Coordinates of C-alpha atoms in Angstrom, one line a residue:
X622 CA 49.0 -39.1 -52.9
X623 CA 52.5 -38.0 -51.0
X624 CA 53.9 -35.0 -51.7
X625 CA 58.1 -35.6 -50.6
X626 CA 60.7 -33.2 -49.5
X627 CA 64.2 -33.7 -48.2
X628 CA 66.4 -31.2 -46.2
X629 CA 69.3 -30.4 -48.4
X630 CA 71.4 -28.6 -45.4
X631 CA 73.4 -28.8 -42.8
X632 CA 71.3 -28.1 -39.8
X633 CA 67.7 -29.0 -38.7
X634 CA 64.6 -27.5 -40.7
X635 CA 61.7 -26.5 -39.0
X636 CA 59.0 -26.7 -41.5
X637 CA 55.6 -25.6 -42.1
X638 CA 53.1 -26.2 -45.1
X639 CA 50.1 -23.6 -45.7
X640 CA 47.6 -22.6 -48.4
X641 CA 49.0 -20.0 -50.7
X642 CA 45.6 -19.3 -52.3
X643 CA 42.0 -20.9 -52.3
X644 CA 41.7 -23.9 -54.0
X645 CA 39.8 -23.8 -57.7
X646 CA 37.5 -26.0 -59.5
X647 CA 37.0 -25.9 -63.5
X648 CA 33.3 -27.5 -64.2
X649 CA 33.4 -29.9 -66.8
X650 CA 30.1 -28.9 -69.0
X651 CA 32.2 -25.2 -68.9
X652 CA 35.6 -25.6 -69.0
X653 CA 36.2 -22.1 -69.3
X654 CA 35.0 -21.2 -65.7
X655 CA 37.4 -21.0 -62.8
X656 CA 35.5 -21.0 -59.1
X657 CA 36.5 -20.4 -56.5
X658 CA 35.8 -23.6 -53.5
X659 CA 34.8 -23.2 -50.3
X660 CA 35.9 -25.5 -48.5
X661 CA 39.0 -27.8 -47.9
X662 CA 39.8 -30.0 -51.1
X663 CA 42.9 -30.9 -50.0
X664 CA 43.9 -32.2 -46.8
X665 CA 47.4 -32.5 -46.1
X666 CA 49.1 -34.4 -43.0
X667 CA 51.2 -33.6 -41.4
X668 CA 51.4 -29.4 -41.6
X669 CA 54.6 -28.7 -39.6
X670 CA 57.6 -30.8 -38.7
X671 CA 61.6 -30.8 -38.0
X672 CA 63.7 -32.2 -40.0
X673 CA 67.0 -33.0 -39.6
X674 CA 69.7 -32.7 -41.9
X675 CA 69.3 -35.0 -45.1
X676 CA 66.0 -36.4 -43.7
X677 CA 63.0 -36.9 -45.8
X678 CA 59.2 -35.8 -44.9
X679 CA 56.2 -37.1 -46.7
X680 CA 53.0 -35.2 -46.6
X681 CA 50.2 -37.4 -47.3
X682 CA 47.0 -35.4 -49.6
X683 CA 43.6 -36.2 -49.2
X684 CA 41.4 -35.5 -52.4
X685 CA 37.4 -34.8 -51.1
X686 CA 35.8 -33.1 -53.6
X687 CA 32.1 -32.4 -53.2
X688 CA 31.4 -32.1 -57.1
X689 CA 32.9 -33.3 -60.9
X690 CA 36.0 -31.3 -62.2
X691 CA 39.4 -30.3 -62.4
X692 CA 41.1 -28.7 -58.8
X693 CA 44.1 -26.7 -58.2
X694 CA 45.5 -25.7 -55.1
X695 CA 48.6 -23.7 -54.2
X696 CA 50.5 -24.6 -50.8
X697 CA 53.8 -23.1 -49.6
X698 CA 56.6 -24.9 -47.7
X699 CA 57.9 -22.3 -45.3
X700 CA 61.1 -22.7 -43.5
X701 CA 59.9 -21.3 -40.0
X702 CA 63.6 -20.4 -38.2
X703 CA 64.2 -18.3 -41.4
X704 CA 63.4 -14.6 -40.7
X705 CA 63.9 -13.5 -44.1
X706 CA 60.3 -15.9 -45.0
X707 CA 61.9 -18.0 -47.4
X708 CA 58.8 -20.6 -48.3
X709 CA 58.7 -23.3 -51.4
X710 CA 55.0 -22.6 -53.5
X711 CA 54.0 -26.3 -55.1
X712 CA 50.4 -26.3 -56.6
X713 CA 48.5 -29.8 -56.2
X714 CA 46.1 -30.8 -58.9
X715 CA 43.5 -33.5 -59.3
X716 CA 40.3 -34.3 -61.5
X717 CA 37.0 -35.9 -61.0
X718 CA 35.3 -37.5 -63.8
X719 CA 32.5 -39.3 -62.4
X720 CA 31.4 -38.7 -58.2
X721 CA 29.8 -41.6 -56.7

């Protein structure tokens, strides 16, 4: 998957992308449960960047789940040269019916 982002501004973005949170599995024989995982679920490339006005990154997402069920990961976007912290939160999710 490829998660895409432009810069909508007039001058260069220096960019960033980190885990809000953990990511979570639901287990499908209890789909009330929420755990937490410990490891990394999602791998993202690349992390940080500069883009230049009206460019476009794509952030490629690897899915390696070690188990069946439904994941969900926060990430921010965080605009680096902004001192205020001004950050984008997206949340990836995927399932796994059936590991091989």
């Amino acid at each position: 998957e490829v998660y895409t982002f432009t810069n909508v501004g007039t001058e260069p973005l220096t960019w960033k992308l980190a885990p809000f949170a953990s990511p979570y599995v639901t287990l499908p024989d209890n789909p009330h449960s929420l755990f937490r995982v410990d490891y990394e679920v999602f791998q993202l490339s690349p992390l940080k960047g500069v883009l230049q006005p009206y460019e476009t990154e794509k952030v490629h997402i690897m899915f390696c789940p070690q188990c069946e069920g439904s994941y969900n990961q926060a990430w921010c976007l965080y605009d680096t040269a902004d001192s205020q912290g001004s950050f984008h939160r997206f949340t990836i999710y995927a399932k796994v019916k059936y590991l091989l």
